[in-house]
C-alpha cells in the first residue's frame, strides 16, 4: 500500500496537512518572477498637456495629448469629468507619449473647465489636465508669428489657443481696436496647471505685451493672477494693436500651452 508523505503548514491559528504531490503542484503553478508585468513608474502615469487647451461651444477640436516616458502607449479611452457636452472620437496613438483625438463640443455645452484623463494599457488612468469650453470665438495660433511685423491677424473678441515652442518662441497677434475701448488681454496657463516634464519641468510662466502698430510697448504684465499675466488698457486711438506672448527668460517647450483672451470683454 502506497504511503503518502505529508507537509504540515500553519496558517494563523490552524494547521493544515498537505500531501507532497499537492505541495509540489502548488509551487509549480506559481508564475515565475521574471514573467510578472512590471508596474509603471510614477512618471509614466502623467498627462502633461492638452493642445489646444480648450474650444468654443459647437466646435469640433482636434486635440493632442502629451505624456512622458511611454505612459500613453496603446490608449484605450479618454475620460472627461465635469459638466457634460463633450463627445470623443478618433482616438489615435501617434507615439508612446502622444495621443490624438477629436473633441466634439455641443452647442449648449456649459462653459467652464473639464478634467481630462487618458486610460492606456501601460499606465492605467493618468492624472488630469484641464480643457476649457469657452463662450467666445476661438482660434488656433499659426506660425510664423514671432515678430510684431509678422503678427497673426485676429478679430477681437476671441480666445487664441497657442503654444510657446521651441525656446525663444514668441507669439504675436494683431487686432483692431477703437479709441476709448477698455481692452483686456489675459493669458491662462498657470491657471490650467500647465507645466513641462523631464528637462523642461516647471510651470509655464508667461509674459505679455500690448504694442501699437509701430511696435511700441504700451503695457506689459507677468505675474498678475498667480503666474499668469493680465493687461487692462484703454485704447488711445483707432488702429491696429498687437498682443505678444512669450515665456519668461525666453523659454519654450511643447507642453507650454496657453489660452489668450483678447477683446473688450469681462475676465474673471
PDB file of C-alpha atoms in Angstrom:
ATOM      1  CA  UNK A   1       0.000   0.000   0.000  1.00  0.00           C
ATOM      2  CA  UNK A   2       1.376   3.431  -1.017  1.00  0.00           C
ATOM      3  CA  UNK A   3       2.163   5.567   1.976  1.00  0.00           C
ATOM      4  CA  UNK A   4       1.714   9.359   1.434  1.00  0.00           C
ATOM      5  CA  UNK A   5       4.086  11.837   2.990  1.00  0.00           C
ATOM      6  CA  UNK A   6       2.545  14.998   4.304  1.00  0.00           C
ATOM      7  CA  UNK A   7       3.701  18.616   4.649  1.00  0.00           C
ATOM      8  CA  UNK A   8       2.362  20.400   7.695  1.00  0.00           C
ATOM      9  CA  UNK A   9       1.698  24.120   7.286  1.00  0.00           C
ATOM     10  CA  UNK A  10       0.459  26.529   9.906  1.00  0.00           C
ATOM     11  CA  UNK A  11      -1.773  29.382   8.782  1.00  0.00           C
ATOM     12  CA  UNK A  12      -2.881  31.663  11.606  1.00  0.00           C
ATOM     13  CA  UNK A  13      -4.040  29.509  14.486  1.00  0.00           C
ATOM     14  CA  UNK A  14      -4.892  26.475  12.306  1.00  0.00           C
ATOM     15  CA  UNK A  15      -2.596  23.745  10.995  1.00  0.00           C
ATOM     16  CA  UNK A  16      -3.080  22.041   7.650  1.00  0.00           C
ATOM     17  CA  UNK A  17      -1.536  18.868   6.225  1.00  0.00           C
ATOM     18  CA  UNK A  18      -0.766  18.817   2.511  1.00  0.00           C
ATOM     19  CA  UNK A  19       0.478  15.761   0.684  1.00  0.00           C
ATOM     20  CA  UNK A  20       3.807  16.197  -1.093  1.00  0.00           C
ATOM     21  CA  UNK A  21       2.454  15.866  -4.658  1.00  0.00           C
ATOM     22  CA  UNK A  22      -0.102  18.641  -3.976  1.00  0.00           C
ATOM     23  CA  UNK A  23       2.520  20.904  -2.405  1.00  0.00           C
ATOM     24  CA  UNK A  24       4.781  20.452  -5.427  1.00  0.00           C
ATOM     25  CA  UNK A  25       1.887  21.237  -7.784  1.00  0.00           C
ATOM     26  CA  UNK A  26       1.126  24.462  -5.906  1.00  0.00           C
ATOM     27  CA  UNK A  27       4.749  25.578  -6.146  1.00  0.00           C
ATOM     28  CA  UNK A  28       4.966  24.758  -9.856  1.00  0.00           C
ATOM     29  CA  UNK A  29       1.715  26.628 -10.581  1.00  0.00           C
ATOM     30  CA  UNK A  30       3.058  29.942  -9.202  1.00  0.00           C
ATOM     31  CA  UNK A  31       4.245  32.261 -12.040  1.00  0.00           C
ATOM     32  CA  UNK A  32       7.987  32.920 -12.094  1.00  0.00           C
ATOM     33  CA  UNK A  33       9.097  36.376 -11.004  1.00  0.00           C
ATOM     34  CA  UNK A  34      10.524  37.208 -14.431  1.00  0.00           C
ATOM     35  CA  UNK A  35       7.126  36.614 -16.080  1.00  0.00           C
ATOM     36  CA  UNK A  36       5.265  39.173 -13.991  1.00  0.00           C
ATOM     37  CA  UNK A  37       4.347  42.516 -15.613  1.00  0.00           C
ATOM     38  CA  UNK A  38       6.362  45.430 -14.275  1.00  0.00           C
ATOM     39  CA  UNK A  39       4.239  48.154 -12.735  1.00  0.00           C
ATOM     40  CA  UNK A  40       4.553  51.549 -14.431  1.00  0.00           C
ATOM     41  CA  UNK A  41       6.752  54.207 -12.889  1.00  0.00           C
ATOM     42  CA  UNK A  42       5.068  57.283 -11.454  1.00  0.00           C
ATOM     43  CA  UNK A  43       6.240  59.473 -14.332  1.00  0.00           C
ATOM     44  CA  UNK A  44       4.737  57.104 -16.912  1.00  0.00           C
ATOM     45  CA  UNK A  45       1.269  57.810 -15.499  1.00  0.00           C
ATOM     46  CA  UNK A  46       1.428  61.524 -16.247  1.00  0.00           C
ATOM     47  CA  UNK A  47      -0.638  63.536 -18.704  1.00  0.00           C
ATOM     48  CA  UNK A  48       1.365  66.721 -19.133  1.00  0.00           C
ATOM     49  CA  UNK A  49      -0.631  68.780 -21.615  1.00  0.00           C
ATOM     50  CA  UNK A  50      -3.562  69.080 -23.981  1.00  0.00           C
ATOM     51  CA  UNK A  51      -3.299  71.262 -27.062  1.00  0.00           C
ATOM     52  CA  UNK A  52      -5.400  73.165 -27.685  1.00  0.00           C
ATOM     53  CA  UNK A  53      -6.399  73.573 -24.057  1.00  0.00           C
ATOM     54  CA  UNK A  54      -9.971  74.453 -24.960  1.00  0.00           C
ATOM     55  CA  UNK A  55     -12.555  75.162 -27.605  1.00  0.00           C
ATOM     56  CA  UNK A  56     -15.767  77.056 -28.225  1.00  0.00           C
ATOM     57  CA  UNK A  57     -19.289  75.706 -27.955  1.00  0.00           C
ATOM     58  CA  UNK A  58     -20.321  73.975 -31.171  1.00  0.00           C
ATOM     59  CA  UNK A  59     -16.719  73.435 -32.316  1.00  0.00           C
ATOM     60  CA  UNK A  60     -15.013  70.218 -33.344  1.00  0.00           C
ATOM     61  CA  UNK A  61     -11.463  70.315 -31.987  1.00  0.00           C
ATOM     62  CA  UNK A  62      -8.529  68.081 -32.931  1.00  0.00           C
ATOM     63  CA  UNK A  63      -6.507  67.757 -29.736  1.00  0.00           C
ATOM     64  CA  UNK A  64      -3.029  66.462 -28.932  1.00  0.00           C
ATOM     65  CA  UNK A  65      -2.438  64.890 -25.513  1.00  0.00           C
ATOM     66  CA  UNK A  66       1.177  64.569 -24.378  1.00  0.00           C
ATOM     67  CA  UNK A  67       2.554  62.192 -21.751  1.00  0.00           C
ATOM     68  CA  UNK A  68       6.010  61.174 -20.595  1.00  0.00           C
ATOM     69  CA  UNK A  69       8.278  58.112 -20.819  1.00  0.00           C
ATOM     70  CA  UNK A  70       5.949  55.913 -22.825  1.00  0.00           C
ATOM     71  CA  UNK A  71       2.962  56.057 -20.497  1.00  0.00           C
ATOM     72  CA  UNK A  72       0.403  56.759 -23.246  1.00  0.00           C
ATOM     73  CA  UNK A  73       1.212  53.698 -25.321  1.00  0.00           C
ATOM     74  CA  UNK A  74      -1.877  51.798 -26.530  1.00  0.00           C
ATOM     75  CA  UNK A  75      -4.579  54.290 -25.418  1.00  0.00           C
ATOM     76  CA  UNK A  76      -7.951  52.686 -24.763  1.00  0.00           C
ATOM     77  CA  UNK A  77     -10.169  55.648 -23.910  1.00  0.00           C
ATOM     78  CA  UNK A  78     -10.312  59.265 -22.769  1.00  0.00           C
ATOM     79  CA  UNK A  79     -12.226  60.093 -19.612  1.00  0.00           C
ATOM     80  CA  UNK A  80     -13.728  63.570 -19.095  1.00  0.00           C
ATOM     81  CA  UNK A  81     -15.010  64.690 -15.693  1.00  0.00           C
ATOM     82  CA  UNK A  82     -17.056  67.818 -15.131  1.00  0.00           C
ATOM     83  CA  UNK A  83     -20.075  69.310 -16.894  1.00  0.00           C
ATOM     84  CA  UNK A  84     -21.479  67.373 -19.872  1.00  0.00           C
ATOM     85  CA  UNK A  85     -21.299  68.424 -23.512  1.00  0.00           C
ATOM     86  CA  UNK A  86     -18.137  66.857 -24.994  1.00  0.00           C
ATOM     87  CA  UNK A  87     -18.067  63.649 -27.021  1.00  0.00           C
ATOM     88  CA  UNK A  88     -14.821  61.948 -28.086  1.00  0.00           C
ATOM     89  CA  UNK A  89     -13.923  60.097 -31.266  1.00  0.00           C
ATOM     90  CA  UNK A  90     -10.934  59.088 -33.405  1.00  0.00           C
ATOM     91  CA  UNK A  91      -8.513  58.269 -30.597  1.00  0.00           C
ATOM     92  CA  UNK A  92      -5.146  57.625 -32.243  1.00  0.00           C
ATOM     93  CA  UNK A  93      -1.696  56.749 -30.893  1.00  0.00           C
ATOM     94  CA  UNK A  94       0.955  58.909 -32.576  1.00  0.00           C
ATOM     95  CA  UNK A  95       3.782  57.662 -30.345  1.00  0.00           C
ATOM     96  CA  UNK A  96       4.192  56.201 -26.857  1.00  0.00           C
ATOM     97  CA  UNK A  97       3.974  59.780 -25.498  1.00  0.00           C
ATOM     98  CA  UNK A  98       1.446  61.427 -27.835  1.00  0.00           C
ATOM     99  CA  UNK A  99      -2.231  60.679 -28.429  1.00  0.00           C
ATOM    100  CA  UNK A 100      -4.546  62.491 -30.836  1.00  0.00           C
ATOM    101  CA  UNK A 101      -8.324  62.634 -30.529  1.00  0.00           C
ATOM    102  CA  UNK A 102     -11.328  64.616 -31.740  1.00  0.00           C
ATOM    103  CA  UNK A 103     -13.449  66.522 -29.203  1.00  0.00           C
ATOM    104  CA  UNK A 104     -16.958  67.446 -30.375  1.00  0.00           C
ATOM    105  CA  UNK A 105     -18.301  70.266 -28.201  1.00  0.00           C
ATOM    106  CA  UNK A 106     -22.085  70.548 -28.121  1.00  0.00           C
ATOM    107  CA  UNK A 107     -23.621  73.961 -28.932  1.00  0.00           C
ATOM    108  CA  UNK A 108     -25.281  74.010 -25.485  1.00  0.00           C
ATOM    109  CA  UNK A 109     -22.282  72.703 -23.523  1.00  0.00           C
ATOM    110  CA  UNK A 110     -21.899  74.658 -20.256  1.00  0.00           C
ATOM    111  CA  UNK A 111     -18.815  76.925 -20.358  1.00  0.00           C
ATOM    112  CA  UNK A 112     -16.007  76.104 -17.958  1.00  0.00           C
ATOM    113  CA  UNK A 113     -13.206  73.674 -17.213  1.00  0.00           C
ATOM    114  CA  UNK A 114     -13.227  69.914 -17.647  1.00  0.00           C
ATOM    115  CA  UNK A 115     -10.755  67.382 -16.284  1.00  0.00           C
ATOM    116  CA  UNK A 116      -9.347  65.049 -18.940  1.00  0.00           C
ATOM    117  CA  UNK A 117      -7.557  61.734 -18.324  1.00  0.00           C
ATOM    118  CA  UNK A 118      -6.210  59.061 -20.686  1.00  0.00           C
ATOM    119  CA  UNK A 119      -6.693  55.351 -19.963  1.00  0.00           C
ATOM    120  CA  UNK A 120      -3.988  53.200 -21.555  1.00  0.00           C
ATOM    121  CA  UNK A 121      -2.690  49.671 -21.286  1.00  0.00           C
ATOM    122  CA  UNK A 122       0.671  50.767 -19.902  1.00  0.00           C
ATOM    123  CA  UNK A 123      -0.159  53.400 -17.293  1.00  0.00           C
ATOM    124  CA  UNK A 124      -3.809  52.759 -16.494  1.00  0.00           C
ATOM    125  CA  UNK A 125      -5.570  56.061 -15.769  1.00  0.00           C
ATOM    126  CA  UNK A 126      -3.401  59.195 -15.869  1.00  0.00           C
ATOM    127  CA  UNK A 127      -3.688  62.335 -13.784  1.00  0.00           C
ATOM    128  CA  UNK A 128      -5.972  65.018 -15.245  1.00  0.00           C
ATOM    129  CA  UNK A 129      -5.249  68.005 -17.453  1.00  0.00           C
ATOM    130  CA  UNK A 130      -7.632  70.920 -17.989  1.00  0.00           C
ATOM    131  CA  UNK A 131      -9.742  71.508 -21.080  1.00  0.00           C
ATOM    132  CA  UNK A 132     -11.915  74.645 -21.208  1.00  0.00           C
ATOM    133  CA  UNK A 133     -15.202  75.145 -23.020  1.00  0.00           C
ATOM    134  CA  UNK A 134     -15.449  78.841 -23.868  1.00  0.00           C
ATOM    135  CA  UNK A 135     -18.251  81.147 -24.949  1.00  0.00           C
ATOM    136  CA  UNK A 136     -16.151  83.415 -27.206  1.00  0.00           C
ATOM    137  CA  UNK A 137     -14.965  82.608 -30.738  1.00  0.00           C
ATOM    138  CA  UNK A 138     -11.775  80.525 -30.617  1.00  0.00           C
ATOM    139  CA  UNK A 139      -8.806  80.320 -32.963  1.00  0.00           C
ATOM    140  CA  UNK A 140      -5.503  78.449 -33.119  1.00  0.00           C
ATOM    141  CA  UNK A 141      -2.154  80.184 -33.186  1.00  0.00           C
ATOM    142  CA  UNK A 142      -0.420  79.998 -36.571  1.00  0.00           C
ATOM    143  CA  UNK A 143       3.309  80.225 -37.106  1.00  0.00           C
ATOM    144  CA  UNK A 144       5.335  82.139 -38.130  1.00  0.00           C
ATOM    145  CA  UNK A 145       4.245  84.971 -35.840  1.00  0.00           C
ATOM    146  CA  UNK A 146       7.382  85.613 -33.784  1.00  0.00           C
ATOM    147  CA  UNK A 147       7.740  89.308 -34.562  1.00  0.00           C
ATOM    148  CA  UNK A 148       5.214  92.171 -34.357  1.00  0.00           C
ATOM    149  CA  UNK A 149       5.710  92.789 -38.092  1.00  0.00           C
ATOM    150  CA  UNK A 150       4.627  89.188 -38.778  1.00  0.00           C
ATOM    151  CA  UNK A 151       1.808  89.111 -36.215  1.00  0.00           C
ATOM    152  CA  UNK A 152      -1.133  86.819 -36.907  1.00  0.00           C
ATOM    153  CA  UNK A 153      -4.271  88.795 -37.731  1.00  0.00           C
ATOM    154  CA  UNK A 154      -7.234  88.011 -35.447  1.00  0.00           C
ATOM    155  CA  UNK A 155     -10.623  89.585 -34.817  1.00  0.00           C
ATOM    156  CA  UNK A 156     -11.415  90.514 -31.220  1.00  0.00           C
ATOM    157  CA  UNK A 157     -13.122  89.488 -29.063  1.00  0.00           C
ATOM    158  CA  UNK A 158     -11.783  85.924 -29.145  1.00  0.00           C
ATOM    159  CA  UNK A 159      -9.659  83.324 -27.407  1.00  0.00           C
ATOM    160  CA  UNK A 160      -6.419  82.244 -29.092  1.00  0.00           C
ATOM    161  CA  UNK A 161      -5.072  78.788 -28.235  1.00  0.00           C
ATOM    162  CA  UNK A 162      -1.296  78.820 -28.571  1.00  0.00           C
ATOM    163  CA  UNK A 163       1.894  77.067 -27.582  1.00  0.00           C
ATOM    164  CA  UNK A 164       5.310  78.575 -26.801  1.00  0.00           C
ATOM    165  CA  UNK A 165       7.655  76.146 -28.510  1.00  0.00           C
ATOM    166  CA  UNK A 166      10.596  75.910 -29.218  1.00  0.00           C
ATOM    167  CA  UNK A 167      12.830  78.015 -26.952  1.00  0.00           C
ATOM    168  CA  UNK A 168      12.882  81.730 -27.764  1.00  0.00           C
ATOM    169  CA  UNK A 169       9.467  81.413 -29.410  1.00  0.00           C
ATOM    170  CA  UNK A 170       7.194  84.446 -29.206  1.00  0.00           C
ATOM    171  CA  UNK A 171       3.590  84.611 -30.434  1.00  0.00           C
ATOM    172  CA  UNK A 172       2.222  87.933 -31.711  1.00  0.00           C
ATOM    173  CA  UNK A 173      -1.392  88.708 -32.644  1.00  0.00           C
ATOM    174  CA  UNK A 174      -2.666  91.802 -34.464  1.00  0.00           C
ATOM    175  CA  UNK A 175      -6.184  93.106 -33.856  1.00  0.00           C
ATOM    176  CA  UNK A 176      -8.167  96.286 -34.466  1.00  0.00           C
ATOM    177  CA  UNK A 177      -9.474  98.465 -31.651  1.00  0.00           C
ATOM    178  CA  UNK A 178     -11.113 101.863 -31.306  1.00  0.00           C
ATOM    179  CA  UNK A 179     -10.259 104.813 -29.121  1.00  0.00           C
ATOM    180  CA  UNK A 180     -11.758 104.551 -25.628  1.00  0.00           C
ATOM    181  CA  UNK A 181     -12.233 100.783 -25.685  1.00  0.00           C
ATOM    182  CA  UNK A 182     -11.112  99.043 -22.480  1.00  0.00           C
ATOM    183  CA  UNK A 183      -9.248  96.086 -23.918  1.00  0.00           C
ATOM    184  CA  UNK A 184      -8.440  93.007 -21.864  1.00  0.00           C
ATOM    185  CA  UNK A 185      -5.506  90.799 -22.829  1.00  0.00           C
ATOM    186  CA  UNK A 186      -5.181  87.846 -20.438  1.00  0.00           C
ATOM    187  CA  UNK A 187      -3.219  84.588 -20.578  1.00  0.00           C
ATOM    188  CA  UNK A 188      -4.378  81.393 -18.874  1.00  0.00           C
ATOM    189  CA  UNK A 189      -1.563  78.880 -18.415  1.00  0.00           C
ATOM    190  CA  UNK A 190      -0.660  78.639 -14.737  1.00  0.00           C
ATOM    191  CA  UNK A 191      -4.414  78.673 -14.005  1.00  0.00           C
ATOM    192  CA  UNK A 192      -4.662  75.497 -16.097  1.00  0.00           C
ATOM    193  CA  UNK A 193      -1.717  73.853 -14.286  1.00  0.00           C
ATOM    194  CA  UNK A 194       0.382  73.945 -17.455  1.00  0.00           C
ATOM    195  CA  UNK A 195       3.884  72.573 -16.890  1.00  0.00           C
ATOM    196  CA  UNK A 196       6.624  70.565 -18.527  1.00  0.00           C
ATOM    197  CA  UNK A 197       8.367  67.339 -17.641  1.00  0.00           C
ATOM    198  CA  UNK A 198      11.908  65.972 -17.594  1.00  0.00           C
ATOM    199  CA  UNK A 199      14.442  68.640 -18.557  1.00  0.00           C
ATOM    200  CA  UNK A 200      11.574  71.090 -19.157  1.00  0.00           C
ATOM    201  CA  UNK A 201       9.898  70.541 -15.802  1.00  0.00           C
ATOM    202  CA  UNK A 202       8.382  73.622 -14.256  1.00  0.00           C
ATOM    203  CA  UNK A 203       5.439  75.951 -14.557  1.00  0.00           C
ATOM    204  CA  UNK A 204       4.663  77.754 -17.808  1.00  0.00           C
ATOM    205  CA  UNK A 205       5.496  81.277 -16.588  1.00  0.00           C
ATOM    206  CA  UNK A 206       4.245  83.586 -19.356  1.00  0.00           C
ATOM    207  CA  UNK A 207       4.740  87.271 -20.012  1.00  0.00           C
ATOM    208  CA  UNK A 208       2.517  89.536 -22.119  1.00  0.00           C
ATOM    209  CA  UNK A 209       2.944  92.804 -24.002  1.00  0.00           C
ATOM    210  CA  UNK A 210       0.471  95.153 -25.665  1.00  0.00           C
ATOM    211  CA  UNK A 211       2.003  97.175 -28.518  1.00  0.00           C
ATOM    212  CA  UNK A 212       0.782  99.762 -31.004  1.00  0.00           C
ATOM    213  CA  UNK A 213       1.060  99.295 -34.769  1.00  0.00           C
ATOM    214  CA  UNK A 214       4.572 100.771 -34.694  1.00  0.00           C
ATOM    215  CA  UNK A 215       5.737  98.115 -32.244  1.00  0.00           C
ATOM    216  CA  UNK A 216       5.954 100.443 -29.226  1.00  0.00           C
ATOM    217  CA  UNK A 217       5.107  98.760 -25.902  1.00  0.00           C
ATOM    218  CA  UNK A 218       2.000 100.352 -24.335  1.00  0.00           C
ATOM    219  CA  UNK A 219       1.603  97.918 -21.419  1.00  0.00           C
ATOM    220  CA  UNK A 220       3.183  94.710 -20.159  1.00  0.00           C
ATOM    221  CA  UNK A 221       2.482  92.140 -17.445  1.00  0.00           C
ATOM    222  CA  UNK A 222       3.849  88.938 -15.919  1.00  0.00           C
ATOM    223  CA  UNK A 223       2.517  87.678 -12.570  1.00  0.00           C
ATOM    224  CA  UNK A 224      -0.869  89.412 -12.384  1.00  0.00           C
ATOM    225  CA  UNK A 225      -3.133  86.484 -11.494  1.00  0.00           C
ATOM    226  CA  UNK A 226      -0.857  83.925  -9.878  1.00  0.00           C
ATOM    227  CA  UNK A 227       1.850  83.459 -12.511  1.00  0.00           C
ATOM    228  CA  UNK A 228      -0.471  84.477 -15.363  1.00  0.00           C
ATOM    229  CA  UNK A 229      -0.256  87.931 -16.964  1.00  0.00           C
ATOM    230  CA  UNK A 230      -3.281  90.206 -17.475  1.00  0.00           C
ATOM    231  CA  UNK A 231      -3.443  93.646 -19.096  1.00  0.00           C
ATOM    232  CA  UNK A 232      -6.355  96.091 -18.957  1.00  0.00           C
ATOM    233  CA  UNK A 233      -5.734  99.079 -21.183  1.00  0.00           C
ATOM    234  CA  UNK A 234      -7.811 101.958 -22.559  1.00  0.00           C
ATOM    235  CA  UNK A 235      -7.082 102.283 -26.272  1.00  0.00           C
ATOM    236  CA  UNK A 236      -5.691 105.763 -27.076  1.00  0.00           C
ATOM    237  CA  UNK A 237      -6.601 105.900 -30.797  1.00  0.00           C
ATOM    238  CA  UNK A 238      -8.297 103.915 -33.539  1.00  0.00           C
ATOM    239  CA  UNK A 239      -5.950 101.468 -35.229  1.00  0.00           C
ATOM    240  CA  UNK A 240      -4.139  98.137 -35.085  1.00  0.00           C
ATOM    241  CA  UNK A 241      -2.682  96.780 -31.864  1.00  0.00           C
ATOM    242  CA  UNK A 242      -0.505  93.770 -31.137  1.00  0.00           C
ATOM    243  CA  UNK A 243      -0.506  91.336 -28.213  1.00  0.00           C
ATOM    244  CA  UNK A 244       2.725  89.332 -27.777  1.00  0.00           C
ATOM    245  CA  UNK A 245       3.058  86.216 -25.583  1.00  0.00           C
ATOM    246  CA  UNK A 246       6.306  84.533 -24.522  1.00  0.00           C
ATOM    247  CA  UNK A 247       7.757  82.561 -21.658  1.00  0.00           C
ATOM    248  CA  UNK A 248       9.792  84.420 -19.049  1.00  0.00           C
ATOM    249  CA  UNK A 249      13.517  84.156 -19.907  1.00  0.00           C
ATOM    250  CA  UNK A 250      12.511  83.187 -23.466  1.00  0.00           C
ATOM    251  CA  UNK A 251      11.998  79.531 -22.624  1.00  0.00           C
ATOM    252  CA  UNK A 252       9.855  77.187 -24.671  1.00  0.00           C
ATOM    253  CA  UNK A 253       8.690  73.588 -24.721  1.00  0.00           C
ATOM    254  CA  UNK A 254       5.952  71.502 -26.321  1.00  0.00           C
ATOM    255  CA  UNK A 255       3.809  71.409 -23.160  1.00  0.00           C
ATOM    256  CA  UNK A 256       3.770  75.232 -22.762  1.00  0.00           C
ATOM    257  CA  UNK A 257       0.197  75.729 -23.987  1.00  0.00           C
ATOM    258  CA  UNK A 258      -1.942  78.753 -23.167  1.00  0.00           C
ATOM    259  CA  UNK A 259      -5.258  80.452 -23.827  1.00  0.00           C
ATOM    260  CA  UNK A 260      -5.137  84.174 -24.663  1.00  0.00           C
ATOM    261  CA  UNK A 261      -8.389  86.094 -24.132  1.00  0.00           C
ATOM    262  CA  UNK A 262      -8.406  89.282 -26.156  1.00  0.00           C
ATOM    263  CA  UNK A 263     -11.024  91.998 -26.552  1.00  0.00           C
ATOM    264  CA  UNK A 264     -13.418  94.343 -24.759  1.00  0.00           C
ATOM    265  CA  UNK A 265     -14.759  91.553 -22.533  1.00  0.00           C
ATOM    266  CA  UNK A 266     -15.103  90.764 -18.833  1.00  0.00           C
ATOM    267  CA  UNK A 267     -12.453  88.433 -17.419  1.00  0.00           C
ATOM    268  CA  UNK A 268     -12.905  86.575 -14.145  1.00  0.00           C
TER     269      UNK A 268
END
